[in-house]
Structure formats: C-alpha cells, structure tokens
mmCIF file of C-alpha atoms in Angstrom:
data_model
loop_
_atom_site.group_PDB
_atom_site.id
_atom_site.type_symbol
_atom_site.label_atom_id
_atom_site.label_comp_id
_atom_site.label_asym_id
_atom_site.label_seq_id
_atom_site.Cartn_x
_atom_site.Cartn_y
_atom_site.Cartn_z
ATOM 1 C CA MET Q 1 2.639 -1.877 -10.403
ATOM 2 C CA SER Q 2 5.505 -0.111 -8.031
ATOM 3 C CA GLY Q 3 4.250 -0.392 -5.003
ATOM 4 C CA VAL Q 4 0.744 0.903 -6.092
ATOM 5 C CA PRO Q 5 -1.851 -1.068 -5.194
ATOM 6 C CA MET Q 6 -3.922 -2.547 -7.527
ATOM 7 C CA GLU Q 7 -7.108 -2.922 -6.256
ATOM 8 C CA ALA Q 8 -6.720 1.194 -5.601
ATOM 9 C CA VAL Q 9 -6.020 1.875 -8.790
ATOM 10 C CA ALA Q 10 -8.947 -0.439 -10.080
ATOM 11 C CA ALA Q 11 -11.549 1.355 -7.906
ATOM 12 C CA ALA Q 12 -10.440 5.018 -8.307
ATOM 13 C CA TYR Q 13 -10.838 4.214 -12.876
ATOM 14 C CA GLY Q 14 -14.158 2.006 -11.709
ATOM 15 C CA LEU Q 15 -12.317 -0.956 -14.123
ATOM 16 C CA GLY Q 16 -13.955 -3.629 -11.829
ATOM 17 C CA GLU Q 17 -12.590 -5.809 -9.296
ATOM 18 C CA PRO Q 18 -8.854 -7.729 -9.965
ATOM 19 C CA VAL Q 19 -8.904 -10.720 -11.186
ATOM 20 C CA GLY Q 20 -4.593 -11.070 -10.793
ATOM 21 C CA PRO Q 21 -1.708 -9.322 -10.202
ATOM 22 C CA ALA Q 22 -1.249 -6.719 -12.465
ATOM 23 C CA VAL Q 23 1.471 -7.673 -15.319
ATOM 24 C CA TYR Q 24 4.574 -5.251 -16.586
ATOM 25 C CA ALA Q 25 3.220 -5.014 -20.532
ATOM 26 C CA ALA Q 26 5.781 -1.992 -21.996
ATOM 27 C CA ARG Q 27 8.040 0.685 -21.424
ATOM 28 C CA GLY Q 28 7.826 3.200 -24.210
ATOM 29 C CA GLU Q 29 8.345 6.809 -24.417
ATOM 30 C CA LEU Q 30 5.090 7.565 -22.464
ATOM 31 C CA GLY Q 31 6.263 5.220 -19.965
ATOM 32 C CA ARG Q 32 5.969 1.842 -18.301
ATOM 33 C CA ILE Q 33 2.726 0.549 -18.897
ATOM 34 C CA TRP Q 34 0.870 -2.157 -16.956
ATOM 35 C CA ARG Q 35 -1.752 -4.525 -17.834
ATOM 36 C CA LEU Q 36 -4.391 -5.337 -15.328
ATOM 37 C CA ASP Q 37 -7.018 -8.077 -15.518
ATOM 38 C CA THR Q 38 -10.347 -7.533 -13.577
ATOM 39 C CA ARG Q 39 -13.948 -8.922 -13.989
ATOM 40 C CA ARG Q 40 -15.324 -6.167 -16.645
ATOM 41 C CA GLY Q 41 -11.677 -6.763 -18.836
ATOM 42 C CA SER Q 42 -8.568 -6.472 -19.198
ATOM 43 C CA TRP Q 43 -6.868 -2.809 -19.226
ATOM 44 C CA ALA Q 44 -3.508 -0.868 -19.773
ATOM 45 C CA VAL Q 45 -2.473 1.883 -17.128
ATOM 46 C CA LYS Q 46 0.111 3.489 -17.330
ATOM 47 C CA GLU Q 47 2.221 3.481 -14.175
ATOM 48 C CA ALA Q 48 2.300 7.235 -13.956
ATOM 49 C CA LEU Q 49 -1.636 7.314 -13.467
ATOM 50 C CA ALA Q 50 -1.720 4.688 -11.261
ATOM 51 C CA ALA Q 51 0.250 6.328 -8.957
ATOM 52 C CA ALA Q 52 -2.133 9.398 -9.310
ATOM 53 C CA ALA Q 53 -5.080 7.382 -8.784
ATOM 54 C CA VAL Q 54 -3.885 6.820 -5.025
ATOM 55 C CA ASP Q 55 -2.564 9.713 -4.400
ATOM 56 C CA ASP Q 56 -4.381 12.007 -2.043
ATOM 57 C CA GLY Q 57 -3.590 14.998 -4.026
ATOM 58 C CA GLY Q 58 -6.491 14.368 -6.494
ATOM 59 C CA GLY Q 59 -3.945 13.975 -9.859
ATOM 60 C CA TRP Q 60 -5.679 12.753 -12.772
ATOM 61 C CA ARG Q 61 -8.399 10.803 -10.799
ATOM 62 C CA GLU Q 62 -10.582 14.106 -10.652
ATOM 63 C CA ALA Q 63 -10.127 14.745 -14.685
#
C-alpha cells in the first residue's frame, strides 16, 4: 500500500490481523482504494487514510 505497512493500518483501525497483502482495487476521484483481507473480513482502505493511520501526527486515527 504505497509503502504503508498493512499491519499498522489494520491495528490503527482495529480491522484484525492481515492474512495477505493489500491488493489495489480501484482509483477514483477520492483517490486509490486498496482491499485488505484480515481474519475479521475484507476491508476497503483509502490510501490517504492508510497513511494517516501510521502518521504520528494523529490525522484520521483520532477521529
């Protein structure tokens, strides 16, 4: 996911333990979307939110 560790994204948003690599799913006016499969299910993760999840500045993780 553009250099963002999927384990950190899954942990930051409480998605569960990843069971495979993130897979590019789509690109639209909202940016790139990745599918992240975890033990709790499959999730659509926007690339910008994934970056915010591991950003020490907070960002969307706090919201």
